[in-house]
């Protein structure tokens, strides 16, 4: 007959493991609290002596400085918190685009390292070794130098059709938002639904009858068709804001500053070298036996890749890949060395102007910490869902 | 059925040669039509651009430290900028006459690092050797004793500073990382929480914010009247940063030790610290050496960031050398290539060594 | 080798596998298969044994073109194995293989492992593929594990799933490459029992194994290979009791000694 668990005997002697554990923890806690108190009291004393004010109230005072580029309007009469917001948006802008570009380039280089062609293997290997072993700051400085010194001046910009490349950055024609574009977007959404619907129907048909219908090209065609029809119905708006060579600068059109381009390209190329290694390791982690079993079952190389190799490789690739994404985001902080106004850059200016070192640095750390923790949480959730189930 | 008569057949060489240069080229470069096509395309691109690059970099380059000669038409790369400025780039703003001191100090330090990597030196007196060499290093760099003139730390720069920051921070980070790694695996919740918070906090923020903290906030942490040299502040910042990453690497090694080892140690009557010291750590540390080498390579590259807090290591010294000199400014690219090659040489050598160590460790595992 | 008809005469039937002076090299100098001449009749059960490195795995892997031979002719079910991709695909639909390391797909359930090839290669509708799969799983007595993942099963269970997966192709030939070598001893019996049942149902089988009890129970012919050659082939009774060749004697003494 089962009985209830007897209550734990609490012992207070030094020989009890539980008691020792409590003592150690109390000691450690005490030491840390003491150190924290020591640092904090010194800080407060020093700040009082030097007349540095503390508190986050400076965020609502006027910034007094302009920001080189931002996605929305900002001038020097705005508040500090708005300046920080501009910095945050700039950081996210370069991080998100950088992540997309680095994934594409990194995957291509990683797969290239396993190519049959020895030339491709050698070139991809050289790429990885070169970009991995040189500090990212140096790479950013070199890209910036290329953009500001090697490219021609704006009045002699390289031109390809309506695209201009010069010291002033990249100028490109951007579509002028017209009513017709709303219908284009609507067409895109409808095309998306149609594509998704087709895929479901084709999958069903396959499971029922075994006949394979196009699962990729047809949906893609439907997506594009939907967008095209929407665009045509909306009056086929083709008006573009075309950049034209002004006397001193290129006017109109969309523009990407050399700072943004230098940071984007530098971060992308550097991180792609690491992503390539992650992808390569992931593909190589799938044992040869899996490939042999797939071949023995008669699967074609494409089916083998899609149904057997890729699902297993992705499980190995995703965790370190997310790590690289985080590294890219953190490395974007180096934009301060080039003058791209990301959140660290703005914090640096604010810090120098207001002297509120603790607050500004705390804001920067908070921004990056929340990004890291959010990404880690997302990755842990993915891992628990996708993990290969074992005993 | 009766067995057939058996006549042994001698080995014969293969009818078609599969080894050697031609078969290798055939299968690796022209295996099927797609491979052949890409070989042709890439080959022609290389044949077009590589000679052009070599032409610029070597054939038409100017090697003499003469700005006029570099500007002459038809001249390619100007390596004269390196010839002219190499002392400033590699040694920073160290006083000219005393520059033999950082050179000797750096050579000693690099020799010590190489020695630490060779198996023959893995003895207890290695620690003593480190202490001695470090003392000599600081004596040579700082002076102010035994007949050497004093040179303030803000004049230190270039390669010696890079190597000093990287080596010292890794060496100091190691004991911290060890304690934190053990703490993260501890059964005591308070200690485990503190260590986890430390690691996650430091790994979640960029190094630059830690350096800013070191530069702007550490002076505030100090009691009244005590000023800390900027070099020491930056060193502490980098050490704390490196320790968090190293703690994760060591923790990975600790996790790889099978539970059976701990149980065996317990049955033999060993205490916690004895088990760690004699059983767990020797096995775990051998496994994590490649990971720690990777930490070292990362930190070595990350020392370039101290430029942003006004310590002029290699990257910063280059900026110092060229930004203010209008004669040589147009040739910054050659300067960048020069220090890129220096970084590449160090980091590539270290990563090859790390791969070699990994192979050695795995050799012990293959039956 | 020919079948005997009830009247007592030999009926020559086309062999289902025929090796004709097949040679294979690894690189330039490692002659791994030397002048292999072998015919396998339909429904015949063959056990191949020999020391490691003798080329026995290589031999059977040539049958479904997991390895390529450089010289000689290899004809499986009337199709010659050469560089022709279509021919290879045809052969693989009729040849099932069971590996030493099981090689089940860990990210798919047991049922999905079995229906993968019928659905995607033979284009059989899902429902029918699943019915067939359940039939095979019942045949190897593991039907209750259909929704589990491979790594949740024991070694013996995984190998039985692997056998069922190969059987889902309704192959004419089953190849076994040391199917019990990676198993713990207490699980070897369950797999051998399944293989014996299969053998008694008339399927053509080639099995590389060290399990001599299995050979004695089921094999029509035992082939002993050493250093890339077929040294001796005989029916099990005669082979084990009276090996004709010195090398065979040497090998048998080593594995039957204890």
PDB file of N, CA, C and O in Angstrom, chain C residues 165-226:
ATOM      1  N   UNK C 165       9.890  -1.088 -44.758  1.00  0.00           N
ATOM      2  CA  UNK C 165      10.011   0.010 -45.714  1.00  0.00           C
ATOM      3  C   UNK C 165      10.489  -0.502 -47.056  1.00  0.00           C
ATOM      4  O   UNK C 165       9.992  -0.105 -48.111  1.00  0.00           O
ATOM      5  N   UNK C 166      11.462  -1.433 -47.033  1.00  0.00           N
ATOM      6  CA  UNK C 166      11.942  -1.988 -48.299  1.00  0.00           C
ATOM      7  C   UNK C 166      10.859  -2.824 -48.957  1.00  0.00           C
ATOM      8  O   UNK C 166      10.710  -2.816 -50.182  1.00  0.00           O
ATOM      9  N   UNK C 167      10.063  -3.515 -48.133  1.00  0.00           N
ATOM     10  CA  UNK C 167       9.020  -4.393 -48.693  1.00  0.00           C
ATOM     11  C   UNK C 167       7.883  -3.616 -49.323  1.00  0.00           C
ATOM     12  O   UNK C 167       7.164  -4.141 -50.173  1.00  0.00           O
ATOM     13  N   UNK C 168       7.720  -2.346 -48.910  1.00  0.00           N
ATOM     14  CA  UNK C 168       6.637  -1.537 -49.476  1.00  0.00           C
ATOM     15  C   UNK C 168       6.793  -1.315 -50.965  1.00  0.00           C
ATOM     16  O   UNK C 168       5.840  -0.955 -51.646  1.00  0.00           O
ATOM     17  N   UNK C 169       7.997  -1.525 -51.479  1.00  0.00           N
ATOM     18  CA  UNK C 169       8.193  -1.364 -52.917  1.00  0.00           C
ATOM     19  C   UNK C 169       7.739  -2.602 -53.680  1.00  0.00           C
ATOM     20  O   UNK C 169       7.822  -2.630 -54.903  1.00  0.00           O
ATOM     21  N   UNK C 170       7.250  -3.615 -52.961  1.00  0.00           N
ATOM     22  CA  UNK C 170       6.986  -4.948 -53.523  1.00  0.00           C
ATOM     23  C   UNK C 170       8.122  -5.366 -54.441  1.00  0.00           C
ATOM     24  O   UNK C 170       7.960  -5.551 -55.641  1.00  0.00           O
ATOM     25  N   UNK C 171       9.311  -5.494 -53.851  1.00  0.00           N
ATOM     26  CA  UNK C 171      10.476  -5.791 -54.676  1.00  0.00           C
ATOM     27  C   UNK C 171      10.549  -7.257 -55.049  1.00  0.00           C
ATOM     28  O   UNK C 171       9.984  -8.115 -54.387  1.00  0.00           O
ATOM     29  N   UNK C 172      11.283  -7.498 -56.149  1.00  0.00           N
ATOM     30  CA  UNK C 172      11.500  -8.893 -56.527  1.00  0.00           C
ATOM     31  C   UNK C 172      12.728  -9.442 -55.812  1.00  0.00           C
ATOM     32  O   UNK C 172      12.895 -10.641 -55.669  1.00  0.00           O
ATOM     33  N   UNK C 173      13.636  -8.528 -55.432  1.00  0.00           N
ATOM     34  CA  UNK C 173      14.884  -8.952 -54.797  1.00  0.00           C
ATOM     35  C   UNK C 173      15.034  -8.149 -53.515  1.00  0.00           C
ATOM     36  O   UNK C 173      14.784  -6.953 -53.500  1.00  0.00           O
ATOM     37  N   UNK C 174      15.454  -8.818 -52.429  1.00  0.00           N
ATOM     38  CA  UNK C 174      15.745  -8.113 -51.193  1.00  0.00           C
ATOM     39  C   UNK C 174      17.228  -8.265 -50.877  1.00  0.00           C
ATOM     40  O   UNK C 174      17.751  -9.380 -50.881  1.00  0.00           O
ATOM     41  N   UNK C 175      17.893  -7.149 -50.630  1.00  0.00           N
ATOM     42  CA  UNK C 175      19.313  -7.177 -50.271  1.00  0.00           C
ATOM     43  C   UNK C 175      19.450  -6.821 -48.796  1.00  0.00           C
ATOM     44  O   UNK C 175      18.837  -5.860 -48.333  1.00  0.00           O
ATOM     45  N   UNK C 176      20.239  -7.567 -48.069  1.00  0.00           N
ATOM     46  CA  UNK C 176      20.474  -7.279 -46.648  1.00  0.00           C
ATOM     47  C   UNK C 176      21.977  -7.105 -46.438  1.00  0.00           C
ATOM     48  O   UNK C 176      22.751  -8.015 -46.697  1.00  0.00           O
ATOM     49  N   UNK C 177      22.378  -5.919 -45.964  1.00  0.00           N
ATOM     50  CA  UNK C 177      23.803  -5.653 -45.734  1.00  0.00           C
ATOM     51  C   UNK C 177      24.086  -5.676 -44.244  1.00  0.00           C
ATOM     52  O   UNK C 177      23.957  -4.681 -43.550  1.00  0.00           O
ATOM     53  N   UNK C 178      24.473  -6.829 -43.727  1.00  0.00           N
ATOM     54  CA  UNK C 178      24.759  -7.027 -42.302  1.00  0.00           C
ATOM     55  C   UNK C 178      23.647  -6.447 -41.423  1.00  0.00           C
ATOM     56  O   UNK C 178      23.885  -5.572 -40.598  1.00  0.00           O
ATOM     57  N   UNK C 179      22.430  -6.945 -41.576  1.00  0.00           N
ATOM     58  CA  UNK C 179      21.280  -6.315 -40.917  1.00  0.00           C
ATOM     59  C   UNK C 179      21.306  -6.419 -39.405  1.00  0.00           C
ATOM     60  O   UNK C 179      20.679  -5.617 -38.726  1.00  0.00           O
ATOM     61  N   UNK C 180      22.019  -7.396 -38.833  1.00  0.00           N
ATOM     62  CA  UNK C 180      21.971  -7.528 -37.374  1.00  0.00           C
ATOM     63  C   UNK C 180      23.275  -7.119 -36.703  1.00  0.00           C
ATOM     64  O   UNK C 180      23.389  -7.197 -35.492  1.00  0.00           O
ATOM     65  N   UNK C 181      24.257  -6.645 -37.475  1.00  0.00           N
ATOM     66  CA  UNK C 181      25.559  -6.346 -36.870  1.00  0.00           C
ATOM     67  C   UNK C 181      25.513  -5.184 -35.903  1.00  0.00           C
ATOM     68  O   UNK C 181      26.332  -5.080 -35.013  1.00  0.00           O
ATOM     69  N   UNK C 182      24.572  -4.259 -36.082  1.00  0.00           N
ATOM     70  CA  UNK C 182      24.553  -3.078 -35.215  1.00  0.00           C
ATOM     71  C   UNK C 182      23.570  -3.249 -34.070  1.00  0.00           C
ATOM     72  O   UNK C 182      23.252  -2.295 -33.383  1.00  0.00           O
ATOM     73  N   UNK C 183      23.065  -4.464 -33.869  1.00  0.00           N
ATOM     74  CA  UNK C 183      22.022  -4.643 -32.857  1.00  0.00           C
ATOM     75  C   UNK C 183      22.581  -5.250 -31.587  1.00  0.00           C
ATOM     76  O   UNK C 183      23.529  -6.050 -31.617  1.00  0.00           O
ATOM     77  N   UNK C 184      21.958  -4.932 -30.458  1.00  0.00           N
ATOM     78  CA  UNK C 184      22.279  -5.609 -29.208  1.00  0.00           C
ATOM     79  C   UNK C 184      21.843  -7.070 -29.324  1.00  0.00           C
ATOM     80  O   UNK C 184      20.845  -7.372 -29.974  1.00  0.00           O
ATOM     81  N   UNK C 185      22.576  -7.980 -28.683  1.00  0.00           N
ATOM     82  CA  UNK C 185      22.330  -9.420 -28.894  1.00  0.00           C
ATOM     83  C   UNK C 185      20.880  -9.844 -28.685  1.00  0.00           C
ATOM     84  O   UNK C 185      20.373 -10.670 -29.433  1.00  0.00           O
ATOM     85  N   UNK C 186      20.187  -9.262 -27.678  1.00  0.00           N
ATOM     86  CA  UNK C 186      18.827  -9.749 -27.413  1.00  0.00           C
ATOM     87  C   UNK C 186      17.849  -9.334 -28.498  1.00  0.00           C
ATOM     88  O   UNK C 186      16.724  -9.815 -28.539  1.00  0.00           O
ATOM     89  N   UNK C 187      18.259  -8.419 -29.410  1.00  0.00           N
ATOM     90  CA  UNK C 187      17.343  -7.982 -30.459  1.00  0.00           C
ATOM     91  C   UNK C 187      17.609  -8.678 -31.779  1.00  0.00           C
ATOM     92  O   UNK C 187      16.839  -8.522 -32.722  1.00  0.00           O
ATOM     93  N   UNK C 188      18.714  -9.440 -31.845  1.00  0.00           N
ATOM     94  CA  UNK C 188      19.063 -10.061 -33.126  1.00  0.00           C
ATOM     95  C   UNK C 188      17.986 -11.064 -33.528  1.00  0.00           C
ATOM     96  O   UNK C 188      17.586 -11.151 -34.691  1.00  0.00           O
ATOM     97  N   UNK C 189      17.446 -11.798 -32.538  1.00  0.00           N
ATOM     98  CA  UNK C 189      16.510 -12.871 -32.856  1.00  0.00           C
ATOM     99  C   UNK C 189      15.262 -12.347 -33.532  1.00  0.00           C
ATOM    100  O   UNK C 189      14.779 -12.919 -34.498  1.00  0.00           O
ATOM    101  N   UNK C 190      14.717 -11.192 -33.006  1.00  0.00           N
ATOM    102  CA  UNK C 190      13.454 -10.719 -33.579  1.00  0.00           C
ATOM    103  C   UNK C 190      13.628 -10.365 -35.055  1.00  0.00           C
ATOM    104  O   UNK C 190      12.739 -10.610 -35.874  1.00  0.00           O
ATOM    105  N   UNK C 191      14.796  -9.816 -35.406  1.00  0.00           N
ATOM    106  CA  UNK C 191      15.018  -9.451 -36.810  1.00  0.00           C
ATOM    107  C   UNK C 191      15.235 -10.706 -37.660  1.00  0.00           C
ATOM    108  O   UNK C 191      14.679 -10.841 -38.753  1.00  0.00           O
ATOM    109  N   UNK C 192      16.008 -11.650 -37.135  1.00  0.00           N
ATOM    110  CA  UNK C 192      16.246 -12.870 -37.906  1.00  0.00           C
ATOM    111  C   UNK C 192      14.950 -13.637 -38.125  1.00  0.00           C
ATOM    112  O   UNK C 192      14.732 -14.219 -39.190  1.00  0.00           O
ATOM    113  N   UNK C 193      14.078 -13.621 -37.118  1.00  0.00           N
ATOM    114  CA  UNK C 193      12.794 -14.324 -37.285  1.00  0.00           C
ATOM    115  C   UNK C 193      12.018 -13.743 -38.456  1.00  0.00           C
ATOM    116  O   UNK C 193      11.432 -14.480 -39.263  1.00  0.00           O
ATOM    117  N   UNK C 194      12.006 -12.410 -38.547  1.00  0.00           N
ATOM    118  CA  UNK C 194      11.307 -11.756 -39.664  1.00  0.00           C
ATOM    119  C   UNK C 194      11.943 -12.159 -40.979  1.00  0.00           C
ATOM    120  O   UNK C 194      11.256 -12.459 -41.962  1.00  0.00           O
ATOM    121  N   UNK C 195      13.283 -12.182 -41.004  1.00  0.00           N
ATOM    122  CA  UNK C 195      13.964 -12.516 -42.257  1.00  0.00           C
ATOM    123  C   UNK C 195      13.693 -13.969 -42.653  1.00  0.00           C
ATOM    124  O   UNK C 195      13.515 -14.280 -43.835  1.00  0.00           O
ATOM    125  N   UNK C 196      13.607 -14.860 -41.681  1.00  0.00           N
ATOM    126  CA  UNK C 196      13.334 -16.266 -41.990  1.00  0.00           C
ATOM    127  C   UNK C 196      11.932 -16.400 -42.568  1.00  0.00           C
ATOM    128  O   UNK C 196      11.698 -17.110 -43.547  1.00  0.00           O
ATOM    129  N   UNK C 197      10.987 -15.681 -41.945  1.00  0.00           N
ATOM    130  CA  UNK C 197       9.618 -15.715 -42.483  1.00  0.00           C
ATOM    131  C   UNK C 197       9.587 -15.252 -43.920  1.00  0.00           C
ATOM    132  O   UNK C 197       8.941 -15.852 -44.782  1.00  0.00           O
ATOM    133  N   UNK C 198      10.263 -14.140 -44.188  1.00  0.00           N
ATOM    134  CA  UNK C 198      10.345 -13.587 -45.547  1.00  0.00           C
ATOM    135  C   UNK C 198      10.916 -14.631 -46.497  1.00  0.00           C
ATOM    136  O   UNK C 198      10.405 -14.852 -47.599  1.00  0.00           O
ATOM    137  N   UNK C 199      12.002 -15.275 -46.049  1.00  0.00           N
ATOM    138  CA  UNK C 199      12.679 -16.232 -46.915  1.00  0.00           C
ATOM    139  C   UNK C 199      11.730 -17.366 -47.278  1.00  0.00           C
ATOM    140  O   UNK C 199      11.712 -17.841 -48.413  1.00  0.00           O
ATOM    141  N   UNK C 200      10.912 -17.777 -46.294  1.00  0.00           N
ATOM    142  CA  UNK C 200      10.009 -18.889 -46.557  1.00  0.00           C
ATOM    143  C   UNK C 200       8.843 -18.505 -47.448  1.00  0.00           C
ATOM    144  O   UNK C 200       8.083 -19.371 -47.860  1.00  0.00           O
ATOM    145  N   UNK C 201       8.686 -17.195 -47.734  1.00  0.00           N
ATOM    146  CA  UNK C 201       7.595 -16.790 -48.608  1.00  0.00           C
ATOM    147  C   UNK C 201       8.038 -16.673 -50.059  1.00  0.00           C
ATOM    148  O   UNK C 201       7.279 -16.221 -50.909  1.00  0.00           O
ATOM    149  N   UNK C 202       9.298 -17.032 -50.362  1.00  0.00           N
ATOM    150  CA  UNK C 202       9.682 -17.181 -51.764  1.00  0.00           C
ATOM    151  C   UNK C 202      10.339 -15.980 -52.403  1.00  0.00           C
ATOM    152  O   UNK C 202      10.498 -15.927 -53.622  1.00  0.00           O
ATOM    153  N   UNK C 203      10.751 -14.998 -51.627  1.00  0.00           N
ATOM    154  CA  UNK C 203      11.353 -13.826 -52.261  1.00  0.00           C
ATOM    155  C   UNK C 203      12.835 -14.108 -52.512  1.00  0.00           C
ATOM    156  O   UNK C 203      13.477 -14.827 -51.752  1.00  0.00           O
ATOM    157  N   UNK C 204      13.403 -13.541 -53.574  1.00  0.00           N
ATOM    158  CA  UNK C 204      14.837 -13.709 -53.820  1.00  0.00           C
ATOM    159  C   UNK C 204      15.597 -12.871 -52.809  1.00  0.00           C
ATOM    160  O   UNK C 204      15.311 -11.697 -52.623  1.00  0.00           O
ATOM    161  N   UNK C 205      16.577 -13.488 -52.129  1.00  0.00           N
ATOM    162  CA  UNK C 205      17.255 -12.776 -51.057  1.00  0.00           C
ATOM    163  C   UNK C 205      18.752 -12.922 -51.180  1.00  0.00           C
ATOM    164  O   UNK C 205      19.244 -14.015 -51.362  1.00  0.00           O
ATOM    165  N   UNK C 206      19.478 -11.818 -51.018  1.00  0.00           N
ATOM    166  CA  UNK C 206      20.924 -11.913 -50.847  1.00  0.00           C
ATOM    167  C   UNK C 206      21.254 -11.251 -49.523  1.00  0.00           C
ATOM    168  O   UNK C 206      20.912 -10.094 -49.305  1.00  0.00           O
ATOM    169  N   UNK C 207      21.937 -11.984 -48.663  1.00  0.00           N
ATOM    170  CA  UNK C 207      22.163 -11.475 -47.322  1.00  0.00           C
ATOM    171  C   UNK C 207      23.629 -11.588 -46.951  1.00  0.00           C
ATOM    172  O   UNK C 207      24.203 -12.673 -46.974  1.00  0.00           O
ATOM    173  N   UNK C 208      24.233 -10.449 -46.623  1.00  0.00           N
ATOM    174  CA  UNK C 208      25.600 -10.459 -46.086  1.00  0.00           C
ATOM    175  C   UNK C 208      25.469 -10.516 -44.582  1.00  0.00           C
ATOM    176  O   UNK C 208      24.866  -9.634 -43.974  1.00  0.00           O
ATOM    177  N   UNK C 209      25.976 -11.564 -43.968  1.00  0.00           N
ATOM    178  CA  UNK C 209      25.792 -11.675 -42.519  1.00  0.00           C
ATOM    179  C   UNK C 209      26.824 -12.590 -41.918  1.00  0.00           C
ATOM    180  O   UNK C 209      27.506 -13.348 -42.612  1.00  0.00           O
ATOM    181  N   UNK C 210      26.974 -12.474 -40.584  1.00  0.00           N
ATOM    182  CA  UNK C 210      27.830 -13.407 -39.864  1.00  0.00           C
ATOM    183  C   UNK C 210      27.004 -14.428 -39.097  1.00  0.00           C
ATOM    184  O   UNK C 210      27.553 -15.258 -38.394  1.00  0.00           O
ATOM    185  N   UNK C 211      25.654 -14.294 -39.206  1.00  0.00           N
ATOM    186  CA  UNK C 211      24.797 -15.190 -38.425  1.00  0.00           C
ATOM    187  C   UNK C 211      24.694 -16.529 -39.130  1.00  0.00           C
ATOM    188  O   UNK C 211      23.844 -16.727 -40.002  1.00  0.00           O
ATOM    189  N   UNK C 212      25.533 -17.450 -38.759  1.00  0.00           N
ATOM    190  CA  UNK C 212      25.604 -18.735 -39.475  1.00  0.00           C
ATOM    191  C   UNK C 212      24.377 -19.583 -39.214  1.00  0.00           C
ATOM    192  O   UNK C 212      24.008 -20.410 -40.046  1.00  0.00           O
ATOM    193  N   UNK C 213      23.741 -19.401 -38.034  1.00  0.00           N
ATOM    194  CA  UNK C 213      22.523 -20.170 -37.767  1.00  0.00           C
ATOM    195  C   UNK C 213      21.461 -19.829 -38.796  1.00  0.00           C
ATOM    196  O   UNK C 213      20.718 -20.705 -39.267  1.00  0.00           O
ATOM    197  N   UNK C 214      21.383 -18.555 -39.147  1.00  0.00           N
ATOM    198  CA  UNK C 214      20.431 -18.113 -40.169  1.00  0.00           C
ATOM    199  C   UNK C 214      20.733 -18.794 -41.494  1.00  0.00           C
ATOM    200  O   UNK C 214      19.831 -19.290 -42.179  1.00  0.00           O
ATOM    201  N   UNK C 215      22.048 -18.838 -41.829  1.00  0.00           N
ATOM    202  CA  UNK C 215      22.429 -19.470 -43.100  1.00  0.00           C
ATOM    203  C   UNK C 215      21.989 -20.926 -43.101  1.00  0.00           C
ATOM    204  O   UNK C 215      21.420 -21.433 -44.070  1.00  0.00           O
ATOM    205  N   UNK C 216      22.268 -21.606 -42.010  1.00  0.00           N
ATOM    206  CA  UNK C 216      21.904 -23.020 -41.954  1.00  0.00           C
ATOM    207  C   UNK C 216      20.401 -23.214 -42.064  1.00  0.00           C
ATOM    208  O   UNK C 216      19.924 -24.184 -42.633  1.00  0.00           O
ATOM    209  N   UNK C 217      19.621 -22.267 -41.474  1.00  0.00           N
ATOM    210  CA  UNK C 217      18.166 -22.455 -41.446  1.00  0.00           C
ATOM    211  C   UNK C 217      17.529 -22.216 -42.796  1.00  0.00           C
ATOM    212  O   UNK C 217      16.542 -22.854 -43.145  1.00  0.00           O
ATOM    213  N   UNK C 218      18.068 -21.275 -43.561  1.00  0.00           N
ATOM    214  CA  UNK C 218      17.258 -20.739 -44.650  1.00  0.00           C
ATOM    215  C   UNK C 218      17.953 -20.737 -46.007  1.00  0.00           C
ATOM    216  O   UNK C 218      17.303 -20.805 -47.030  1.00  0.00           O
ATOM    217  N   UNK C 219      19.305 -20.638 -46.020  1.00  0.00           N
ATOM    218  CA  UNK C 219      19.967 -20.365 -47.289  1.00  0.00           C
ATOM    219  C   UNK C 219      19.927 -21.555 -48.233  1.00  0.00           C
ATOM    220  O   UNK C 219      20.000 -22.707 -47.817  1.00  0.00           O
ATOM    221  N   UNK C 220      19.808 -21.246 -49.545  1.00  0.00           N
ATOM    222  CA  UNK C 220      19.986 -22.277 -50.561  1.00  0.00           C
ATOM    223  C   UNK C 220      21.465 -22.426 -50.890  1.00  0.00           C
ATOM    224  O   UNK C 220      21.926 -23.481 -51.276  1.00  0.00           O
ATOM    225  N   UNK C 221      22.167 -21.297 -50.765  1.00  0.00           N
ATOM    226  CA  UNK C 221      23.584 -21.310 -51.136  1.00  0.00           C
ATOM    227  C   UNK C 221      24.348 -20.379 -50.218  1.00  0.00           C
ATOM    228  O   UNK C 221      23.845 -19.315 -49.836  1.00  0.00           O
ATOM    229  N   UNK C 222      25.535 -20.805 -49.825  1.00  0.00           N
ATOM    230  CA  UNK C 222      26.421 -19.917 -49.064  1.00  0.00           C
ATOM    231  C   UNK C 222      27.600 -19.575 -49.951  1.00  0.00           C
ATOM    232  O   UNK C 222      28.206 -20.453 -50.564  1.00  0.00           O
ATOM    233  N   UNK C 223      27.918 -18.276 -50.021  1.00  0.00           N
ATOM    234  CA  UNK C 223      29.063 -17.843 -50.828  1.00  0.00           C
ATOM    235  C   UNK C 223      30.099 -17.274 -49.889  1.00  0.00           C
ATOM    236  O   UNK C 223      29.794 -16.413 -49.059  1.00  0.00           O
ATOM    237  N   UNK C 224      31.317 -17.755 -50.009  1.00  0.00           N
ATOM    238  CA  UNK C 224      32.401 -17.223 -49.173  1.00  0.00           C
ATOM    239  C   UNK C 224      33.304 -16.377 -50.053  1.00  0.00           C
ATOM    240  O   UNK C 224      33.789 -16.822 -51.075  1.00  0.00           O
ATOM    241  N   UNK C 225      33.513 -15.134 -49.620  1.00  0.00           N
ATOM    242  CA  UNK C 225      34.355 -14.215 -50.377  1.00  0.00           C
ATOM    243  C   UNK C 225      35.579 -13.850 -49.572  1.00  0.00           C
ATOM    244  O   UNK C 225      35.518 -13.710 -48.339  1.00  0.00           O
ATOM    245  N   UNK C 226      36.694 -13.662 -50.263  1.00  0.00           N
ATOM    246  CA  UNK C 226      37.889 -13.177 -49.600  1.00  0.00           C
ATOM    247  C   UNK C 226      38.691 -12.389 -50.616  1.00  0.00           C
ATOM    248  O   UNK C 226      38.864 -12.825 -51.753  1.00  0.00           O
TER     249      UNK C 226
END
